[in-house]
């Protein structure tokens, strides 16, 4: 897996497929491995660049106890710089979608198209912010298993295969507690994406599993209304990880977005 160095930190990324660059951010608490079907068979016409966020997967964390969505977006921009790519389609799943919106806020000129997958534009409310801090402290003190076990029952649809469930669990449990705590705190500080999305006029696809229990279809509809001309693809027989549960349908959504971005 290739890497670049940002402020003395290693930042690893997957690089596969050929075509328009597509910077694709993973969710929480995962790594770029969570895109394994896309890594094995990239959608047609696209070069997928899928980094491990700070501290996740193989990337190093650095010294901060909070990793904001802007921090992760800055890393993604540094990767585009390192690869001499002026623009890319930018997308992300769940927390990765928060990062894609943050990147659009930081530098909209580099976003050729947007792909918002099983995510939302709304910020946390006070209750969720408190839960994030509790989860961060719990991860720091006791490790990530408690958080993973509380998330797992809501992550996938009823029809998800036992093999997919097992691999997801293993991947989540292997994420370092410092990265998980820092990202949990970072998600709590994220801004409302409403202003950014209502000012985005490029091609935009919103993808959501029809059984997504974490960022359900109603949240996808909010983003669909905000981004004029966007496409909303609701994927049947999929929960929050639609790219893993229905890789074919997910790939078709991405390919339609690629065509719109040419
Ligand atoms: C994710 O899948 O990235 C998280 O569930 C997002 C969140 O907790 O808001």
PDB file of C-alpha atoms and ligand atoms in Angstrom:
ATOM      1  CA  UNK A   1       0.000   0.000   0.000  1.00  0.00           C
ATOM      2  CA  UNK A   2       1.549   3.362  -0.985  1.00  0.00           C
ATOM      3  CA  UNK A   3       1.926   6.251   1.444  1.00  0.00           C
ATOM      4  CA  UNK A   4       2.903   9.900   1.661  1.00  0.00           C
ATOM      5  CA  UNK A   5       4.288  11.830   4.629  1.00  0.00           C
ATOM      6  CA  UNK A   6       2.305  14.763   6.006  1.00  0.00           C
ATOM      7  CA  UNK A   7       3.926  16.714   8.874  1.00  0.00           C
ATOM      8  CA  UNK A   8       6.035  13.654   9.762  1.00  0.00           C
ATOM      9  CA  UNK A   9       2.957  11.403   9.784  1.00  0.00           C
ATOM     10  CA  UNK A  10       2.582   8.449   7.398  1.00  0.00           C
ATOM     11  CA  UNK A  11      -0.635   8.593   5.389  1.00  0.00           C
ATOM     12  CA  UNK A  12      -1.435   5.366   3.582  1.00  0.00           C
ATOM     13  CA  UNK A  13      -3.885   4.988   0.713  1.00  0.00           C
ATOM     14  CA  UNK A  14      -5.198   2.392  -1.693  1.00  0.00           C
ATOM     15  CA  UNK A  15      -4.791   3.254  -5.373  1.00  0.00           C
ATOM     16  CA  UNK A  16      -6.644   1.090  -7.897  1.00  0.00           C
ATOM     17  CA  UNK A  17      -8.492   1.286 -11.194  1.00  0.00           C
ATOM     18  CA  UNK A  18      -8.018   3.603 -14.135  1.00  0.00           C
ATOM     19  CA  UNK A  19      -9.827   6.769 -15.120  1.00  0.00           C
ATOM     20  CA  UNK A  20     -11.090   9.896 -13.370  1.00  0.00           C
ATOM     21  CA  UNK A  21      -9.575  10.255  -9.885  1.00  0.00           C
ATOM     22  CA  UNK A  22     -12.057   9.555  -7.104  1.00  0.00           C
ATOM     23  CA  UNK A  23     -10.953  10.313  -3.541  1.00  0.00           C
ATOM     24  CA  UNK A  24     -13.097   8.038  -1.386  1.00  0.00           C
ATOM     25  CA  UNK A  25     -13.085   8.334   2.427  1.00  0.00           C
ATOM     26  CA  UNK A  26     -13.978   5.517   4.789  1.00  0.00           C
ATOM     27  CA  UNK A  27     -16.356   5.625   7.752  1.00  0.00           C
ATOM     28  CA  UNK A  28     -15.958   5.149  11.513  1.00  0.00           C
ATOM     29  CA  UNK A  29     -14.331   3.103  12.956  1.00  0.00           C
ATOM     30  CA  UNK A  30     -13.080   1.458   9.793  1.00  0.00           C
ATOM     31  CA  UNK A  31     -10.147   1.707   7.405  1.00  0.00           C
ATOM     32  CA  UNK A  32      -9.807   1.698   3.623  1.00  0.00           C
ATOM     33  CA  UNK A  33     -10.254  -2.066   3.899  1.00  0.00           C
ATOM     34  CA  UNK A  34     -13.984  -1.332   4.249  1.00  0.00           C
ATOM     35  CA  UNK A  35     -13.988  -0.808   0.471  1.00  0.00           C
ATOM     36  CA  UNK A  36     -12.679  -4.307  -0.224  1.00  0.00           C
ATOM     37  CA  UNK A  37     -15.176  -5.180  -3.031  1.00  0.00           C
ATOM     38  CA  UNK A  38     -14.296  -1.925  -4.831  1.00  0.00           C
ATOM     39  CA  UNK A  39     -10.600  -2.670  -4.352  1.00  0.00           C
ATOM     40  CA  UNK A  40     -11.027  -6.113  -5.887  1.00  0.00           C
ATOM     41  CA  UNK A  41     -13.193  -4.817  -8.759  1.00  0.00           C
ATOM     42  CA  UNK A  42     -13.040  -1.031  -9.168  1.00  0.00           C
ATOM     43  CA  UNK A  43     -16.000   0.567 -10.963  1.00  0.00           C
ATOM     44  CA  UNK A  44     -15.299   1.191 -14.669  1.00  0.00           C
ATOM     45  CA  UNK A  45     -13.681   4.511 -15.610  1.00  0.00           C
ATOM     46  CA  UNK A  46     -12.368   5.500 -12.214  1.00  0.00           C
ATOM     47  CA  UNK A  47      -9.067   5.610 -10.339  1.00  0.00           C
ATOM     48  CA  UNK A  48      -9.986   5.035  -6.721  1.00  0.00           C
ATOM     49  CA  UNK A  49      -7.816   6.692  -4.082  1.00  0.00           C
ATOM     50  CA  UNK A  50      -8.902   5.421  -0.678  1.00  0.00           C
ATOM     51  CA  UNK A  51      -6.839   6.670   2.265  1.00  0.00           C
ATOM     52  CA  UNK A  52      -6.715   5.432   5.832  1.00  0.00           C
ATOM     53  CA  UNK A  53      -7.688   8.426   8.005  1.00  0.00           C
ATOM     54  CA  UNK A  54      -5.253   9.545  10.715  1.00  0.00           C
ATOM     55  CA  UNK A  55      -4.544   6.686  13.094  1.00  0.00           C
ATOM     56  CA  UNK A  56      -6.790   4.205  11.262  1.00  0.00           C
ATOM     57  CA  UNK A  57      -5.561   1.247   9.202  1.00  0.00           C
ATOM     58  CA  UNK A  58      -1.889   1.842   8.547  1.00  0.00           C
ATOM     59  CA  UNK A  59      -1.826   5.647   8.851  1.00  0.00           C
ATOM     60  CA  UNK A  60      -0.254   7.276  11.896  1.00  0.00           C
ATOM     61  CA  UNK A  61      -2.253   9.417  14.301  1.00  0.00           C
ATOM     62  CA  UNK A  62      -0.075  12.340  15.304  1.00  0.00           C
ATOM     63  CA  UNK A  63      -0.359  14.110  18.646  1.00  0.00           C
ATOM     64  CA  UNK A  64      -3.877  15.549  18.786  1.00  0.00           C
ATOM     65  CA  UNK A  65      -6.610  14.048  20.970  1.00  0.00           C
ATOM     66  CA  UNK A  66      -9.256  15.276  18.490  1.00  0.00           C
ATOM     67  CA  UNK A  67      -9.220  14.638  14.749  1.00  0.00           C
ATOM     68  CA  UNK A  68     -11.674  16.994  13.067  1.00  0.00           C
ATOM     69  CA  UNK A  69     -13.371  16.378   9.750  1.00  0.00           C
ATOM     70  CA  UNK A  70     -11.309  19.299   8.420  1.00  0.00           C
ATOM     71  CA  UNK A  71      -8.077  17.570   9.569  1.00  0.00           C
ATOM     72  CA  UNK A  72      -9.036  14.473   7.579  1.00  0.00           C
ATOM     73  CA  UNK A  73     -10.075  16.612   4.601  1.00  0.00           C
ATOM     74  CA  UNK A  74      -6.727  18.459   4.682  1.00  0.00           C
ATOM     75  CA  UNK A  75      -4.959  15.098   4.520  1.00  0.00           C
ATOM     76  CA  UNK A  76      -7.035  14.179   1.461  1.00  0.00           C
ATOM     77  CA  UNK A  77      -6.098  17.482  -0.197  1.00  0.00           C
ATOM     78  CA  UNK A  78      -2.422  16.802   0.601  1.00  0.00           C
ATOM     79  CA  UNK A  79      -2.764  13.456  -1.160  1.00  0.00           C
ATOM     80  CA  UNK A  80      -4.203  15.148  -4.273  1.00  0.00           C
ATOM     81  CA  UNK A  81      -1.281  17.605  -4.153  1.00  0.00           C
ATOM     82  CA  UNK A  82       1.254  14.791  -3.791  1.00  0.00           C
ATOM     83  CA  UNK A  83      -0.235  13.022  -6.816  1.00  0.00           C
ATOM     84  CA  UNK A  84      -0.430  16.290  -8.820  1.00  0.00           C
ATOM     85  CA  UNK A  85      -4.189  15.961  -9.224  1.00  0.00           C
ATOM     86  CA  UNK A  86      -5.860  19.389  -9.465  1.00  0.00           C
ATOM     87  CA  UNK A  87      -9.357  17.967  -9.041  1.00  0.00           C
ATOM     88  CA  UNK A  88     -11.079  14.708  -8.114  1.00  0.00           C
ATOM     89  CA  UNK A  89     -14.502  13.312  -7.538  1.00  0.00           C
ATOM     90  CA  UNK A  90     -14.751  13.328  -3.744  1.00  0.00           C
ATOM     91  CA  UNK A  91     -16.883  10.993  -1.718  1.00  0.00           C
ATOM     92  CA  UNK A  92     -17.200   9.158   1.527  1.00  0.00           C
ATOM     93  CA  UNK A  93     -19.251   6.734   3.512  1.00  0.00           C
ATOM     94  CA  UNK A  94     -20.809   7.989   6.747  1.00  0.00           C
ATOM     95  CA  UNK A  95     -17.984   9.772   8.626  1.00  0.00           C
ATOM     96  CA  UNK A  96     -16.218   9.736   5.237  1.00  0.00           C
ATOM     97  CA  UNK A  97     -19.171  11.741   3.891  1.00  0.00           C
ATOM     98  CA  UNK A  98     -18.675  14.309   6.679  1.00  0.00           C
ATOM     99  CA  UNK A  99     -15.048  14.545   5.513  1.00  0.00           C
ATOM    100  CA  UNK A 100     -16.093  14.935   1.854  1.00  0.00           C
ATOM    101  CA  UNK A 101     -18.396  17.819   2.850  1.00  0.00           C
ATOM    102  CA  UNK A 102     -15.585  19.374   4.945  1.00  0.00           C
ATOM    103  CA  UNK A 103     -13.226  19.134   1.960  1.00  0.00           C
ATOM    104  CA  UNK A 104     -15.830  20.849  -0.220  1.00  0.00           C
ATOM    105  CA  UNK A 105     -16.028  23.625   2.373  1.00  0.00           C
ATOM    106  CA  UNK A 106     -12.224  23.988   2.423  1.00  0.00           C
ATOM    107  CA  UNK A 107     -11.639  23.903  -1.320  1.00  0.00           C
ATOM    108  CA  UNK A 108     -14.706  23.514  -3.562  1.00  0.00           C
ATOM    109  CA  UNK A 109     -12.638  24.167  -6.676  1.00  0.00           C
ATOM    110  CA  UNK A 110     -10.990  20.770  -6.333  1.00  0.00           C
ATOM    111  CA  UNK A 111     -14.262  18.851  -6.204  1.00  0.00           C
ATOM    112  CA  UNK A 112     -15.259  17.642  -9.652  1.00  0.00           C
ATOM    113  CA  UNK A 113     -18.204  15.663  -8.316  1.00  0.00           C
ATOM    114  CA  UNK A 114     -19.574  14.537  -4.952  1.00  0.00           C
ATOM    115  CA  UNK A 115     -20.592  11.079  -3.807  1.00  0.00           C
ATOM    116  CA  UNK A 116     -22.296  11.013  -0.392  1.00  0.00           C
ATOM    117  CA  UNK A 117     -22.793   7.453   0.804  1.00  0.00           C
ATOM    118  CA  UNK A 118     -24.851   6.436   3.853  1.00  0.00           C
ATOM    119  CA  UNK A 119     -24.154   9.777   5.466  1.00  0.00           C
ATOM    120  CA  UNK A 120     -25.838  13.032   6.446  1.00  0.00           C
ATOM    121  CA  UNK A 121     -25.327  16.793   6.307  1.00  0.00           C
ATOM    122  CA  UNK A 122     -26.666  17.481   9.810  1.00  0.00           C
ATOM    123  CA  UNK A 123     -24.366  18.139  12.772  1.00  0.00           C
ATOM    124  CA  UNK A 124     -24.644  16.303  16.095  1.00  0.00           C
ATOM    125  CA  UNK A 125     -27.139  17.501  18.682  1.00  0.00           C
ATOM    126  CA  UNK A 126     -26.080  17.990  22.318  1.00  0.00           C
ATOM    127  CA  UNK A 127     -27.104  14.485  23.331  1.00  0.00           C
ATOM    128  CA  UNK A 128     -25.042  12.855  20.563  1.00  0.00           C
ATOM    129  CA  UNK A 129     -22.065  15.098  21.375  1.00  0.00           C
ATOM    130  CA  UNK A 130     -22.123  13.826  24.946  1.00  0.00           C
ATOM    131  CA  UNK A 131     -22.329  10.236  23.729  1.00  0.00           C
ATOM    132  CA  UNK A 132     -19.292  10.821  21.483  1.00  0.00           C
ATOM    133  CA  UNK A 133     -17.220  12.030  24.458  1.00  0.00           C
ATOM    134  CA  UNK A 134     -18.363   9.064  26.576  1.00  0.00           C
ATOM    135  CA  UNK A 135     -17.467   6.692  23.726  1.00  0.00           C
ATOM    136  CA  UNK A 136     -14.063   8.387  23.314  1.00  0.00           C
ATOM    137  CA  UNK A 137     -13.242   8.023  27.022  1.00  0.00           C
ATOM    138  CA  UNK A 138     -14.509   4.460  27.075  1.00  0.00           C
ATOM    139  CA  UNK A 139     -12.315   3.564  24.084  1.00  0.00           C
ATOM    140  CA  UNK A 140      -9.275   5.205  25.714  1.00  0.00           C
ATOM    141  CA  UNK A 141      -9.801   3.378  29.006  1.00  0.00           C
ATOM    142  CA  UNK A 142     -11.129  -0.010  27.909  1.00  0.00           C
ATOM    143  CA  UNK A 143     -10.352  -0.366  24.191  1.00  0.00           C
ATOM    144  CA  UNK A 144     -12.692  -0.338  21.202  1.00  0.00           C
ATOM    145  CA  UNK A 145     -14.605  -3.606  21.659  1.00  0.00           C
ATOM    146  CA  UNK A 146     -17.500  -2.018  23.598  1.00  0.00           C
ATOM    147  CA  UNK A 147     -18.071   0.596  20.897  1.00  0.00           C
ATOM    148  CA  UNK A 148     -17.791  -2.011  18.149  1.00  0.00           C
ATOM    149  CA  UNK A 149     -20.255  -4.343  19.853  1.00  0.00           C
ATOM    150  CA  UNK A 150     -22.755  -1.512  20.330  1.00  0.00           C
ATOM    151  CA  UNK A 151     -22.539  -0.480  16.655  1.00  0.00           C
ATOM    152  CA  UNK A 152     -22.532  -3.893  14.989  1.00  0.00           C
ATOM    153  CA  UNK A 153     -26.238  -4.794  15.356  1.00  0.00           C
ATOM    154  CA  UNK A 154     -27.238  -1.578  13.537  1.00  0.00           C
ATOM    155  CA  UNK A 155     -24.611  -1.601  10.797  1.00  0.00           C
ATOM    156  CA  UNK A 156     -25.904  -4.115   8.299  1.00  0.00           C
ATOM    157  CA  UNK A 157     -29.194  -5.321   6.889  1.00  0.00           C
ATOM    158  CA  UNK A 158     -30.876  -8.538   7.972  1.00  0.00           C
ATOM    159  CA  UNK A 159     -29.667 -10.231   4.804  1.00  0.00           C
ATOM    160  CA  UNK A 160     -25.942  -9.429   5.267  1.00  0.00           C
ATOM    161  CA  UNK A 161     -23.820 -12.558   4.951  1.00  0.00           C
ATOM    162  CA  UNK A 162     -22.073 -13.953   8.044  1.00  0.00           C
ATOM    163  CA  UNK A 163     -18.716 -13.651   6.212  1.00  0.00           C
ATOM    164  CA  UNK A 164     -19.209  -9.909   5.614  1.00  0.00           C
ATOM    165  CA  UNK A 165     -20.339  -9.393   9.225  1.00  0.00           C
ATOM    166  CA  UNK A 166     -17.317 -11.257  10.564  1.00  0.00           C
ATOM    167  CA  UNK A 167     -14.825  -9.347   8.415  1.00  0.00           C
ATOM    168  CA  UNK A 168     -16.384  -6.001   9.370  1.00  0.00           C
ATOM    169  CA  UNK A 169     -16.197  -6.891  13.071  1.00  0.00           C
ATOM    170  CA  UNK A 170     -12.558  -7.933  12.778  1.00  0.00           C
ATOM    171  CA  UNK A 171     -11.667  -4.737  10.891  1.00  0.00           C
ATOM    172  CA  UNK A 172     -13.436  -2.529  13.458  1.00  0.00           C
ATOM    173  CA  UNK A 173     -11.860  -4.277  16.423  1.00  0.00           C
ATOM    174  CA  UNK A 174      -8.394  -3.835  14.945  1.00  0.00           C
ATOM    175  CA  UNK A 175      -8.592  -0.004  14.852  1.00  0.00           C
ATOM    176  CA  UNK A 176      -6.383   1.699  17.468  1.00  0.00           C
ATOM    177  CA  UNK A 177      -8.222   3.199  20.433  1.00  0.00           C
ATOM    178  CA  UNK A 178      -6.455   6.588  20.130  1.00  0.00           C
ATOM    179  CA  UNK A 179      -7.663   7.051  16.555  1.00  0.00           C
ATOM    180  CA  UNK A 180     -11.192   5.970  17.468  1.00  0.00           C
ATOM    181  CA  UNK A 181     -11.363   8.360  20.438  1.00  0.00           C
ATOM    182  CA  UNK A 182      -9.935  11.283  18.417  1.00  0.00           C
ATOM    183  CA  UNK A 183     -12.343  10.762  15.505  1.00  0.00           C
ATOM    184  CA  UNK A 184     -15.311  10.368  17.860  1.00  0.00           C
ATOM    185  CA  UNK A 185     -14.485  13.782  19.350  1.00  0.00           C
ATOM    186  CA  UNK A 186     -13.933  15.186  15.857  1.00  0.00           C
ATOM    187  CA  UNK A 187     -17.357  14.080  14.622  1.00  0.00           C
ATOM    188  CA  UNK A 188     -18.937  15.890  17.580  1.00  0.00           C
ATOM    189  CA  UNK A 189     -17.453  19.197  16.412  1.00  0.00           C
ATOM    190  CA  UNK A 190     -18.551  18.956  12.786  1.00  0.00           C
ATOM    191  CA  UNK A 191     -20.485  21.786  11.204  1.00  0.00           C
ATOM    192  CA  UNK A 192     -23.868  21.719   9.492  1.00  0.00           C
ATOM    193  CA  UNK A 193     -23.226  20.927   5.813  1.00  0.00           C
ATOM    194  CA  UNK A 194     -26.358  22.718   4.641  1.00  0.00           C
ATOM    195  CA  UNK A 195     -24.673  25.881   3.325  1.00  0.00           C
ATOM    196  CA  UNK A 196     -21.991  23.910   1.482  1.00  0.00           C
ATOM    197  CA  UNK A 197     -24.382  21.497  -0.172  1.00  0.00           C
ATOM    198  CA  UNK A 198     -26.832  24.179  -1.240  1.00  0.00           C
ATOM    199  CA  UNK A 199     -23.958  25.992  -2.997  1.00  0.00           C
ATOM    200  CA  UNK A 200     -22.638  22.887  -4.785  1.00  0.00           C
ATOM    201  CA  UNK A 201     -23.611  22.791  -8.439  1.00  0.00           C
ATOM    202  CA  UNK A 202     -21.434  19.937  -9.755  1.00  0.00           C
ATOM    203  CA  UNK A 203     -22.598  16.364 -10.326  1.00  0.00           C
ATOM    204  CA  UNK A 204     -23.643  14.750  -7.049  1.00  0.00           C
ATOM    205  CA  UNK A 205     -24.861  11.271  -6.228  1.00  0.00           C
ATOM    206  CA  UNK A 206     -26.326  10.362  -2.871  1.00  0.00           C
ATOM    207  CA  UNK A 207     -26.309   6.648  -2.104  1.00  0.00           C
ATOM    208  CA  UNK A 208     -28.128   5.045   0.812  1.00  0.00           C
ATOM    209  CA  UNK A 209     -28.969   1.495   1.822  1.00  0.00           C
ATOM    210  CA  UNK A 210     -32.728   1.174   2.114  1.00  0.00           C
ATOM    211  CA  UNK A 211     -32.261  -0.460   5.552  1.00  0.00           C
ATOM    212  CA  UNK A 212     -29.624   1.979   6.815  1.00  0.00           C
ATOM    213  CA  UNK A 213     -30.404   2.309  10.540  1.00  0.00           C
ATOM    214  CA  UNK A 214     -27.625   4.816  11.323  1.00  0.00           C
ATOM    215  CA  UNK A 215     -28.110   7.434   8.592  1.00  0.00           C
ATOM    216  CA  UNK A 216     -31.508   6.412   7.197  1.00  0.00           C
ATOM    217  CA  UNK A 217     -33.100   7.293   3.862  1.00  0.00           C
ATOM    218  CA  UNK A 218     -34.745  10.444   5.346  1.00  0.00           C
ATOM    219  CA  UNK A 219     -31.271  11.912   5.961  1.00  0.00           C
ATOM    220  CA  UNK A 220     -30.264  11.138   2.387  1.00  0.00           C
ATOM    221  CA  UNK A 221     -33.400  12.918   1.186  1.00  0.00           C
ATOM    222  CA  UNK A 222     -32.391  16.050   3.113  1.00  0.00           C
ATOM    223  CA  UNK A 223     -29.089  16.144   1.179  1.00  0.00           C
ATOM    224  CA  UNK A 224     -30.857  15.351  -2.096  1.00  0.00           C
ATOM    225  CA  UNK A 225     -33.053  18.419  -1.585  1.00  0.00           C
ATOM    226  CA  UNK A 226     -30.076  20.601  -0.720  1.00  0.00           C
ATOM    227  CA  UNK A 227     -27.972  19.731  -3.794  1.00  0.00           C
ATOM    228  CA  UNK A 228     -29.806  20.910  -6.874  1.00  0.00           C
ATOM    229  CA  UNK A 229     -29.773  18.326  -9.670  1.00  0.00           C
ATOM    230  CA  UNK A 230     -28.398  15.554  -7.448  1.00  0.00           C
ATOM    231  CA  UNK A 231     -29.258  11.881  -7.913  1.00  0.00           C
ATOM    232  CA  UNK A 232     -30.570   9.778  -5.045  1.00  0.00           C
ATOM    233  CA  UNK A 233     -29.881   6.043  -5.293  1.00  0.00           C
ATOM    234  CA  UNK A 234     -31.592   3.926  -2.648  1.00  0.00           C
ATOM    235  CA  UNK A 235     -29.993   0.489  -2.604  1.00  0.00           C
ATOM    236  CA  UNK A 236     -32.259  -2.443  -1.803  1.00  0.00           C
ATOM    237  CA  UNK A 237     -31.186  -5.163   0.669  1.00  0.00           C
ATOM    238  CA  UNK A 238     -28.449  -2.997   2.175  1.00  0.00           C
ATOM    239  CA  UNK A 239     -27.919  -1.278   5.504  1.00  0.00           C
ATOM    240  CA  UNK A 240     -25.314   1.341   6.480  1.00  0.00           C
ATOM    241  CA  UNK A 241     -22.515  -0.361   4.517  1.00  0.00           C
ATOM    242  CA  UNK A 242     -24.187  -0.404   1.107  1.00  0.00           C
ATOM    243  CA  UNK A 243     -20.867  -0.740  -0.756  1.00  0.00           C
ATOM    244  CA  UNK A 244     -20.171  -4.004   1.078  1.00  0.00           C
ATOM    245  CA  UNK A 245     -23.629  -5.507   1.029  1.00  0.00           C
ATOM    246  CA  UNK A 246     -24.525  -4.630  -2.576  1.00  0.00           C
ATOM    247  CA  UNK A 247     -21.250  -3.917  -4.419  1.00  0.00           C
ATOM    248  CA  UNK A 248     -22.834  -4.354  -7.886  1.00  0.00           C
ATOM    249  CA  UNK A 249     -25.574  -1.769  -7.313  1.00  0.00           C
ATOM    250  CA  UNK A 250     -23.072   0.505  -5.570  1.00  0.00           C
ATOM    251  CA  UNK A 251     -20.673   0.202  -8.528  1.00  0.00           C
ATOM    252  CA  UNK A 252     -23.457   1.152 -10.969  1.00  0.00           C
ATOM    253  CA  UNK A 253     -24.194   4.319  -8.953  1.00  0.00           C
ATOM    254  CA  UNK A 254     -20.536   5.284  -9.047  1.00  0.00           C
ATOM    255  CA  UNK A 255     -20.312   4.589 -12.788  1.00  0.00           C
ATOM    256  CA  UNK A 256     -23.318   6.847 -13.456  1.00  0.00           C
ATOM    257  CA  UNK A 257     -21.638   9.602 -11.454  1.00  0.00           C
ATOM    258  CA  UNK A 258     -18.394   9.133 -13.427  1.00  0.00           C
ATOM    259  CA  UNK A 259     -20.322   9.526 -16.691  1.00  0.00           C
ATOM    260  CA  UNK A 260     -21.908  12.753 -15.368  1.00  0.00           C
ATOM    261  CA  UNK A 261     -18.465  14.081 -14.379  1.00  0.00           C
ATOM    262  CA  UNK A 262     -16.840  13.637 -17.829  1.00  0.00           C
TER     263      UNK A 262
HETATM  264  C1  LIG B   1     -19.831   5.937  10.537  1.00  0.00           C
HETATM  265  O1  LIG B   1     -20.282   4.876  10.069  1.00  0.00           O
HETATM  266  O2  LIG B   1     -18.882   6.527   9.987  1.00  0.00           O
HETATM  267  C2  LIG B   1     -20.425   6.484  11.813  1.00  0.00           C
HETATM  268  O3  LIG B   1     -21.442   5.648  12.241  1.00  0.00           O
HETATM  269  C3  LIG B   1     -20.914   7.870  11.644  1.00  0.00           C
HETATM  270  C4  LIG B   1     -21.456   8.467  12.899  1.00  0.00           C
HETATM  271  O4  LIG B   1     -21.300   7.893  13.975  1.00  0.00           O
HETATM  272  O5  LIG B   1     -22.041   9.573  12.832  1.00  0.00           O
END
